[in-house]
Amino acid sequence: MHTHARLAPPVPRPGVYDIYWTFAARRHEAFERRVSGKPGPWTSDPILNTYKFCNVFRAADRVSQYMIRSVAYADDAGSYADRVFQIVAFRTFSNIATWEGVRSALGRAPHLEDLMSGRFEQALDQVKASNGGLYTGAFILCANKAYGFDEKHRNHVGLFKHMFGEGHLHESVRGSNSLEGVVRALEGFPLMGPFMAYQTAVDLNYSDLLGFSEDDYTQAGPGALRGLRKAFHTLGDFTPTDAIHWMVERQDAEFERLGLRFTGLFGRKLHAIDCQGLFCELDKYCREAVPELASNRSRIKARFSASSQRLDLFFPPKWQLAVPPGSMVPPGPSDGVVPQMTLGFDDAQAGSGADANRRLGKRGPRHNRSQDKPRDIAVSAMLL
């Protein structure tokens, strides 16, 4: 006779668990209001109006949007192998200005022949001399001298040559039968940690090179792990990955329970990559909303200001989203500042998180930080 033990599920932390869903609804509503052309401020949430948070859907963030449109679906992308190289290289720098500079120097998107001949590295040198840097701080990157160079970008050029030379990464990607398989292929190389490999695999999966579900695999980053510890007293018998999938499965019931409007990304529901990122954003949000939940990150450094650059929305065509023609994120005010609102939450949603919502709304953001000592900046699990 076989017996099967039932896994103990996560135990939500009252109030904070509900903030996860409330944040998702409010943050995405702000995105929808802005896309619809309504003037700012786009939310009455004082914390969202003061600090910078990623979009609820990773694919809607500005850098991901650029990657999808101008890298994954670029007209001059080249061969399958060239396209894998371009996506991997772009995610490594995660910097639009770097990519635009490289394209300008080469006259097109970089191909593997540019990598192997040295032209790609020369283009990076030109961009670095002109812009003063090549990387953003969106991800923690391994910074050791794995390929023997003092400069980080030369080690990454060495990595790319290893990947697409004797490593045959493009063949491994083409032969993978799961999203996890792509992650494992990537993290088999130096300088590619598990989380960076996962993020890069998601980017590859945006393209038409792959066709896996984003719910096939997920990997909690450092910020998401902090968010999980805040959202739950304990994960029970679940791993962080299990807990993220648990949130994906519960989304409809939780939004309904809390009376929250959430229609998704033009009809697309939250997937594992989005729920993973939401835990990272929850960690940040709680630094203001529930500061007593201390962690090794106590401040939100980046303050919100609307980008002055228009963003024409473009999502993977294979998703078949019902995006109205001409949908865009319009530019913000010329000075980059949106008027701030610090309203209370008299209309806080019903449910076990209502008291917490009222409490965080009335407190408002903590502005008196003049006595704080400088700290390392929290690295978002999603691009800022």
Tab-separated table of C-alpha atoms in Angstrom:
chain	number	residue	atom	x	y	z
A	1	MET	CA	0.000	0.000	0.000
A	2	HIS	CA	1.395	3.368	-1.021
A	3	THR	CA	0.875	6.498	1.045
A	4	HIS	CA	1.293	9.996	-0.326
A	5	ALA	CA	2.167	12.899	1.936
A	6	ARG	CA	0.376	16.140	1.141
A	7	LEU	CA	2.764	19.073	0.817
A	8	ALA	CA	2.175	21.820	3.347
A	9	PRO	CA	1.416	25.033	1.402
A	10	PRO	CA	2.888	28.460	2.156
A	11	VAL	CA	1.462	30.375	5.116
A	12	PRO	CA	0.667	33.955	4.043
A	13	ARG	CA	1.601	36.863	6.269
A	14	PRO	CA	-1.685	38.689	6.951
A	15	GLY	CA	-1.922	41.993	5.150
A	16	VAL	CA	1.432	41.747	3.390
A	17	TYR	CA	0.308	38.831	1.225
A	18	ASP	CA	-2.664	40.934	0.132
A	19	ILE	CA	-0.360	43.863	-0.655
A	20	TYR	CA	1.226	41.638	-3.328
A	21	TRP	CA	-2.081	41.462	-5.212
A	22	THR	CA	-3.076	45.048	-4.461
A	23	PHE	CA	0.275	46.302	-5.730
A	24	ALA	CA	-0.143	44.253	-8.928
A	25	ALA	CA	-3.597	45.698	-9.573
A	26	ARG	CA	-2.637	49.305	-8.820
A	27	ARG	CA	0.661	49.248	-10.685
A	28	HIS	CA	-0.913	47.719	-13.781
A	29	GLU	CA	-3.859	50.100	-13.628
A	30	ALA	CA	-1.366	52.984	-13.689
A	31	PHE	CA	0.205	51.458	-16.821
A	32	GLU	CA	-3.197	51.099	-18.466
A	33	ARG	CA	-4.215	54.647	-17.607
A	34	ARG	CA	-1.019	56.037	-19.059
A	35	VAL	CA	-1.351	53.965	-22.248
A	36	SER	CA	-4.926	55.207	-22.643
A	37	GLY	CA	-3.623	58.769	-22.742
A	38	LYS	CA	-4.894	59.962	-19.382
A	39	PRO	CA	-2.771	62.714	-17.812
A	40	GLY	CA	-0.694	61.949	-14.750
A	41	PRO	CA	-0.645	61.201	-11.944
A	42	TRP	CA	-1.905	57.771	-12.958
A	43	THR	CA	-2.527	56.380	-9.481
A	44	SER	CA	-3.593	57.637	-6.076
A	45	ASP	CA	-1.124	55.283	-4.362
A	46	PRO	CA	1.414	57.602	-2.688
A	47	ILE	CA	4.242	55.076	-2.780
A	48	LEU	CA	3.757	54.291	-6.471
A	49	ASN	CA	3.633	57.999	-7.198
A	50	THR	CA	6.893	58.654	-5.395
A	51	TYR	CA	9.154	55.721	-6.245
A	52	LYS	CA	10.072	53.838	-9.385
A	53	PHE	CA	8.689	50.319	-9.809
A	54	CYS	CA	8.860	47.886	-12.680
A	55	ASN	CA	5.777	47.070	-14.697
A	56	VAL	CA	3.748	44.111	-13.528
A	57	PHE	CA	4.455	42.374	-16.828
A	58	ARG	CA	8.174	42.094	-17.556
A	59	ALA	CA	7.611	42.342	-21.303
A	60	ALA	CA	6.077	45.814	-20.858
A	61	ASP	CA	9.185	47.357	-19.272
A	62	ARG	CA	11.038	49.822	-21.453
A	63	VAL	CA	14.251	47.821	-21.900
A	64	SER	CA	12.355	44.590	-22.552
A	65	GLN	CA	10.211	46.428	-25.090
A	66	TYR	CA	13.336	47.595	-26.903
A	67	MET	CA	14.810	44.095	-26.790
A	68	ILE	CA	11.683	42.518	-28.239
A	69	ARG	CA	11.184	45.029	-31.040
A	70	SER	CA	14.746	45.992	-31.962
A	71	VAL	CA	16.768	42.888	-31.091
A	72	ALA	CA	14.586	39.770	-31.070
A	73	TYR	CA	12.570	40.915	-34.099
A	74	ALA	CA	15.107	43.190	-35.796
A	75	ASP	CA	14.907	43.263	-39.593
A	76	ASP	CA	18.674	42.774	-39.971
A	77	ALA	CA	19.064	40.073	-37.324
A	78	GLY	CA	20.695	37.478	-39.586
A	79	SER	CA	20.945	33.733	-39.003
A	80	TYR	CA	19.610	31.676	-36.083
A	81	ALA	CA	23.057	31.716	-34.479
A	82	ASP	CA	23.401	35.492	-35.011
A	83	ARG	CA	20.059	36.068	-33.324
A	84	VAL	CA	20.917	33.968	-30.279
A	85	PHE	CA	24.179	35.916	-29.965
A	86	GLN	CA	22.400	39.267	-30.245
A	87	ILE	CA	19.834	38.460	-27.560
A	88	VAL	CA	22.448	37.066	-25.168
A	89	ALA	CA	24.742	40.045	-25.738
A	90	PHE	CA	21.976	42.625	-25.350
A	91	ARG	CA	20.771	41.129	-22.064
A	92	THR	CA	24.328	41.058	-20.726
A	93	PHE	CA	24.620	44.846	-21.063
A	94	SER	CA	20.877	45.579	-20.674
A	95	ASN	CA	21.619	49.042	-22.024
A	96	ILE	CA	19.782	50.546	-24.984
A	97	ALA	CA	22.446	53.230	-25.515
A	98	THR	CA	25.162	50.568	-25.699
A	99	TRP	CA	23.244	48.572	-28.297
A	100	GLU	CA	22.420	51.636	-30.364
A	101	GLY	CA	26.078	52.655	-30.238
A	102	VAL	CA	27.246	49.236	-31.396
A	103	ARG	CA	24.721	49.237	-34.225
A	104	SER	CA	25.869	52.699	-35.274
A	105	ALA	CA	29.531	51.682	-35.249
A	106	LEU	CA	28.878	48.522	-37.292
A	107	GLY	CA	26.140	49.929	-39.505
A	108	ARG	CA	23.752	47.097	-38.524
A	109	ALA	CA	23.036	44.563	-35.822
A	110	PRO	CA	26.225	42.714	-34.755
A	111	HIS	CA	26.675	39.260	-36.266
A	112	LEU	CA	28.894	36.402	-35.185
A	113	GLU	CA	31.426	37.346	-37.834
A	114	ASP	CA	31.805	40.709	-36.073
A	115	LEU	CA	32.375	38.931	-32.774
A	116	MET	CA	35.012	36.561	-34.126
A	117	SER	CA	36.838	39.213	-36.184
A	118	GLY	CA	37.120	41.674	-33.298
A	119	ARG	CA	34.823	44.316	-34.820
A	120	PHE	CA	32.223	43.829	-32.075
A	121	GLU	CA	34.814	44.433	-29.357
A	122	GLN	CA	36.114	47.514	-31.184
A	123	ALA	CA	32.555	48.851	-31.370
A	124	LEU	CA	32.161	48.324	-27.614
A	125	ASP	CA	35.406	50.201	-27.021
A	126	GLN	CA	34.074	53.136	-29.055
A	127	VAL	CA	30.793	53.177	-27.165
A	128	LYS	CA	32.528	52.983	-23.797
A	129	ALA	CA	34.822	55.879	-24.705
A	130	SER	CA	31.838	57.924	-25.860
A	131	ASN	CA	29.267	57.045	-23.187
A	132	GLY	CA	31.533	56.406	-20.223
A	133	GLY	CA	30.108	52.927	-19.594
A	134	LEU	CA	28.381	49.951	-21.144
A	135	TYR	CA	26.225	48.361	-18.451
A	136	THR	CA	23.148	49.198	-16.418
A	137	GLY	CA	22.681	48.188	-12.810
A	138	ALA	CA	19.604	46.117	-13.544
A	139	PHE	CA	21.236	42.778	-12.788
A	140	ILE	CA	24.021	41.525	-10.594
A	141	LEU	CA	26.678	40.283	-13.006
A	142	CYS	CA	29.555	37.994	-12.152
A	143	ALA	CA	32.584	40.279	-12.291
A	144	ASN	CA	35.510	37.890	-12.049
A	145	LYS	CA	38.259	37.752	-14.661
A	146	ALA	CA	37.116	34.425	-16.065
A	147	TYR	CA	38.782	35.065	-19.412
A	148	GLY	CA	41.868	36.809	-18.083
A	149	PHE	CA	41.017	40.467	-18.705
A	150	ASP	CA	40.923	43.373	-16.283
A	151	GLU	CA	37.979	45.066	-18.002
A	152	LYS	CA	34.555	43.499	-17.535
A	153	HIS	CA	33.412	43.919	-21.133
A	154	ARG	CA	36.500	42.129	-22.480
A	155	ASN	CA	35.706	39.152	-20.272
A	156	HIS	CA	32.187	39.169	-21.668
A	157	VAL	CA	33.536	39.273	-25.223
A	158	GLY	CA	35.636	36.248	-24.238
A	159	LEU	CA	32.481	34.613	-22.905
A	160	PHE	CA	30.591	35.234	-26.157
A	161	LYS	CA	33.444	33.779	-28.197
A	162	HIS	CA	33.442	30.723	-25.935
A	163	MET	CA	29.659	30.380	-26.158
A	164	PHE	CA	29.419	30.620	-29.931
A	165	GLY	CA	32.760	29.039	-30.795
A	166	GLU	CA	33.605	25.754	-29.150
A	167	GLY	CA	30.528	26.051	-26.858
A	168	HIS	CA	28.001	25.904	-29.733
A	169	LEU	CA	25.380	27.602	-27.555
A	170	HIS	CA	23.121	28.278	-30.529
A	171	GLU	CA	22.931	24.553	-31.234
A	172	SER	CA	22.109	23.814	-27.582
A	173	VAL	CA	19.339	26.425	-27.651
A	174	ARG	CA	17.911	25.036	-30.872
A	175	GLY	CA	18.000	21.495	-29.452
A	176	SER	CA	16.445	22.296	-26.059
A	177	ASN	CA	13.077	20.717	-25.338
A	178	SER	CA	12.191	22.990	-22.400
A	179	LEU	CA	12.775	26.467	-21.039
A	180	GLU	CA	14.751	24.909	-18.217
A	181	GLY	CA	16.970	23.227	-20.792
A	182	VAL	CA	17.843	26.644	-22.230
A	183	VAL	CA	18.640	27.917	-18.730
A	184	ARG	CA	20.916	24.944	-18.062
A	185	ALA	CA	22.721	25.454	-21.364
A	186	LEU	CA	23.383	29.098	-20.497
A	187	GLU	CA	24.464	28.601	-16.903
A	188	GLY	CA	27.023	26.024	-17.993
A	189	PHE	CA	29.296	28.918	-19.008
A	190	PRO	CA	31.422	31.124	-16.747
A	191	LEU	CA	29.942	34.508	-15.760
A	192	MET	CA	26.393	33.182	-16.198
A	193	GLY	CA	24.747	32.694	-12.816
A	194	PRO	CA	21.404	30.874	-12.494
A	195	PHE	CA	19.276	34.023	-12.374
A	196	MET	CA	21.008	35.755	-15.274
A	197	ALA	CA	20.693	32.537	-17.268
A	198	TYR	CA	16.963	32.470	-16.519
A	199	GLN	CA	16.447	36.093	-17.546
A	200	THR	CA	18.365	35.518	-20.784
A	201	ALA	CA	16.361	32.368	-21.514
A	202	VAL	CA	13.135	34.364	-21.119
A	203	ASP	CA	14.435	36.898	-23.649
A	204	LEU	CA	15.294	34.133	-26.105
A	205	ASN	CA	11.798	32.754	-25.585
A	206	TYR	CA	10.259	36.114	-26.561
A	207	SER	CA	11.670	35.584	-30.062
A	208	ASP	CA	10.362	33.127	-32.616
A	209	LEU	CA	13.469	31.004	-32.049
A	210	LEU	CA	11.695	29.219	-29.183
A	211	GLY	CA	8.098	28.532	-28.220
A	212	PHE	CA	7.965	27.420	-24.586
A	213	SER	CA	5.414	28.517	-22.011
A	214	GLU	CA	6.709	31.037	-19.486
A	215	ASP	CA	5.112	28.822	-16.850
A	216	ASP	CA	7.384	25.898	-17.683
A	217	TYR	CA	10.184	27.077	-15.402
A	218	THR	CA	11.059	29.917	-13.067
A	219	GLN	CA	13.974	30.966	-10.880
A	220	ALA	CA	13.636	33.345	-7.930
A	221	GLY	CA	16.190	36.129	-7.941
A	222	PRO	CA	17.643	37.815	-4.824
A	223	GLY	CA	14.882	40.437	-4.684
A	224	ALA	CA	12.141	37.855	-5.141
A	225	LEU	CA	13.555	35.772	-2.292
A	226	ARG	CA	13.340	38.824	-0.034
A	227	GLY	CA	9.769	39.411	-1.189
A	228	LEU	CA	8.815	35.803	-0.501
A	229	ARG	CA	10.108	36.112	3.060
A	230	LYS	CA	7.919	39.186	3.536
A	231	ALA	CA	4.780	37.743	1.927
A	232	PHE	CA	4.831	34.463	3.868
A	233	HIS	CA	5.497	33.402	7.437
A	234	THR	CA	6.775	30.150	5.973
A	235	LEU	CA	6.795	28.460	2.587
A	236	GLY	CA	5.781	25.181	4.202
A	237	ASP	CA	7.027	22.314	2.055
A	238	PHE	CA	7.243	24.519	-1.021
A	239	THR	CA	10.416	25.734	-2.661
A	240	PRO	CA	10.584	29.365	-3.841
A	241	THR	CA	9.885	28.061	-7.353
A	242	ASP	CA	6.835	26.152	-6.097
A	243	ALA	CA	5.563	29.277	-4.338
A	244	ILE	CA	5.843	31.355	-7.518
A	245	HIS	CA	3.884	28.766	-9.507
A	246	TRP	CA	1.345	28.670	-6.655
A	247	MET	CA	0.780	32.404	-7.135
A	248	VAL	CA	0.298	31.943	-10.888
A	249	GLU	CA	-2.408	29.358	-10.223
A	250	ARG	CA	-4.184	31.468	-7.579
A	251	GLN	CA	-4.269	34.819	-9.376
A	252	ASP	CA	-7.904	34.789	-10.493
A	253	ALA	CA	-9.197	33.709	-7.080
A	254	GLU	CA	-7.083	36.252	-5.204
A	255	PHE	CA	-8.028	39.230	-7.362
A	256	GLU	CA	-11.688	38.233	-6.999
A	257	ARG	CA	-11.377	37.732	-3.227
A	258	LEU	CA	-9.943	41.229	-2.799
A	259	GLY	CA	-12.352	42.839	-5.235
A	260	LEU	CA	-9.509	44.017	-7.433
A	261	ARG	CA	-9.876	44.769	-11.128
A	262	PHE	CA	-7.148	43.051	-13.124
A	263	THR	CA	-7.623	42.316	-16.804
A	264	GLY	CA	-4.017	41.390	-17.551
A	265	LEU	CA	-1.768	42.551	-20.351
A	266	PHE	CA	-4.300	43.039	-23.149
A	267	GLY	CA	-5.889	39.810	-21.957
A	268	ARG	CA	-2.679	37.932	-21.058
A	269	LYS	CA	-2.599	36.594	-17.492
A	270	LEU	CA	0.355	36.695	-15.130
A	271	HIS	CA	2.982	34.081	-15.879
A	272	ALA	CA	5.770	32.766	-13.694
A	273	ILE	CA	8.298	35.403	-14.832
A	274	ASP	CA	5.802	38.133	-13.867
A	275	CYS	CA	4.893	36.652	-10.466
A	276	GLN	CA	8.595	36.216	-9.759
A	277	GLY	CA	9.211	39.866	-10.542
A	278	LEU	CA	6.244	40.947	-8.427
A	279	PHE	CA	7.896	39.454	-5.362
A	280	CYS	CA	10.921	41.647	-6.039
A	281	GLU	CA	8.695	44.709	-6.348
A	282	LEU	CA	6.821	43.691	-3.182
A	283	ASP	CA	10.120	43.703	-1.308
A	284	LYS	CA	10.760	47.257	-2.497
A	285	TYR	CA	7.206	48.451	-1.822
A	286	CYS	CA	7.217	47.067	1.717
A	287	ARG	CA	10.289	49.120	2.608
A	288	GLU	CA	7.884	52.052	2.682
A	289	ALA	CA	4.545	50.363	3.371
A	290	VAL	CA	5.678	47.936	6.083
A	291	PRO	CA	9.159	49.113	7.178
A	292	GLU	CA	9.031	46.916	10.299
A	293	LEU	CA	9.628	43.938	7.992
A	294	ALA	CA	13.344	44.592	7.943
A	295	SER	CA	15.738	43.029	5.465
A	296	ASN	CA	19.194	43.850	4.185
A	297	ARG	CA	17.585	46.487	1.952
A	298	SER	CA	15.848	49.337	3.755
A	299	ARG	CA	15.447	52.063	1.135
A	300	ILE	CA	14.030	52.531	-2.337
A	301	LYS	CA	16.600	54.656	-4.091
A	302	ALA	CA	15.016	55.329	-7.483
A	303	ARG	CA	12.295	57.965	-7.423
A	304	PHE	CA	9.632	58.020	-10.097
A	305	SER	CA	9.721	60.423	-12.993
A	306	ALA	CA	7.911	59.783	-16.248
A	307	SER	CA	10.213	59.125	-19.187
A	308	SER	CA	10.261	61.871	-21.780
A	309	GLN	CA	10.596	59.231	-24.526
A	310	ARG	CA	7.520	57.858	-26.262
A	311	LEU	CA	7.302	54.054	-26.204
A	312	ASP	CA	5.411	52.292	-28.987
A	313	LEU	CA	4.224	48.997	-27.548
A	314	PHE	CA	5.269	45.818	-29.304
A	315	PHE	CA	4.879	42.311	-27.925
A	316	PRO	CA	5.855	38.929	-29.386
A	317	PRO	CA	3.451	38.390	-32.292
A	318	LYS	CA	3.105	34.738	-31.314
A	319	TRP	CA	1.279	35.831	-28.141
A	320	GLN	CA	-1.556	37.172	-30.309
A	321	LEU	CA	-2.428	39.904	-27.823
A	322	ALA	CA	-5.400	42.156	-28.525
A	323	VAL	CA	-3.252	45.305	-28.560
A	324	PRO	CA	-5.104	48.234	-30.178
A	325	PRO	CA	-3.193	49.632	-33.176
A	326	GLY	CA	-0.997	52.566	-32.244
A	327	SER	CA	-0.854	51.681	-28.540
A	328	MET	CA	1.987	53.490	-26.827
A	329	VAL	CA	3.267	54.891	-23.569
A	330	PRO	CA	3.237	58.646	-24.263
A	331	PRO	CA	6.131	60.818	-23.127
A	332	GLY	CA	5.914	62.436	-19.729
A	333	PRO	CA	6.287	66.144	-18.981
A	334	SER	CA	9.303	67.852	-20.494
A	335	ASP	CA	10.889	68.214	-17.070
A	336	GLY	CA	10.391	64.502	-16.407
A	337	VAL	CA	8.347	65.160	-13.245
A	338	VAL	CA	4.775	64.070	-12.616
A	339	PRO	CA	2.798	65.852	-9.866
A	340	GLN	CA	2.774	63.710	-6.736
A	341	MET	CA	-0.392	62.639	-4.941
A	342	THR	CA	-0.496	61.467	-1.340
A	343	LEU	CA	-4.092	60.480	-0.892
A	344	GLY	CA	-5.533	58.274	1.817
A	345	PHE	CA	-7.238	55.005	1.024
A	346	ASP	CA	-10.823	55.441	2.109
A	347	ASP	CA	-11.734	53.064	-0.692
A	348	ALA	CA	-9.369	50.327	0.470
A	349	GLN	CA	-10.432	46.943	-0.782
A	350	ALA	CA	-12.316	44.554	1.457
A	351	GLY	CA	-10.606	41.449	2.736
A	352	SER	CA	-7.918	40.525	5.237
A	353	GLY	CA	-5.515	43.096	3.748
A	354	ALA	CA	-7.823	46.093	4.090
A	355	ASP	CA	-6.397	47.325	7.388
A	356	ALA	CA	-2.878	47.101	6.040
A	357	ASN	CA	-3.910	49.004	2.910
A	358	ARG	CA	-5.426	51.824	4.979
A	359	ARG	CA	-2.360	51.914	7.177
A	360	LEU	CA	0.126	52.180	4.333
A	361	GLY	CA	-2.033	54.731	2.519
A	362	LYS	CA	-2.291	57.062	5.497
A	363	ARG	CA	1.366	56.807	6.389
A	364	GLY	CA	2.524	57.811	2.929
A	365	PRO	CA	6.134	57.585	1.786
A	366	ARG	CA	8.874	58.288	4.272
A	367	HIS	CA	10.807	61.282	2.999
A	368	ASN	CA	13.024	62.154	5.974
A	369	ARG	CA	16.047	60.084	5.038
A	370	SER	CA	18.758	62.714	5.554
A	371	GLN	CA	20.331	60.711	8.367
A	372	ASP	CA	20.555	57.511	6.381
A	373	LYS	CA	23.992	56.271	5.496
A	374	PRO	CA	24.635	55.261	1.889
A	375	ARG	CA	23.873	51.620	1.188
A	376	ASP	CA	24.386	49.290	-1.715
A	377	ILE	CA	21.553	49.652	-4.168
A	378	ALA	CA	19.012	46.870	-4.302
A	379	VAL	CA	19.161	45.158	-7.651
A	380	SER	CA	15.736	44.598	-9.158
A	381	ALA	CA	14.833	41.185	-10.483
A	382	MET	CA	13.273	43.004	-13.400
A	383	LEU	CA	14.646	45.848	-15.430
A	384	LEU	CA	14.077	49.338	-14.054
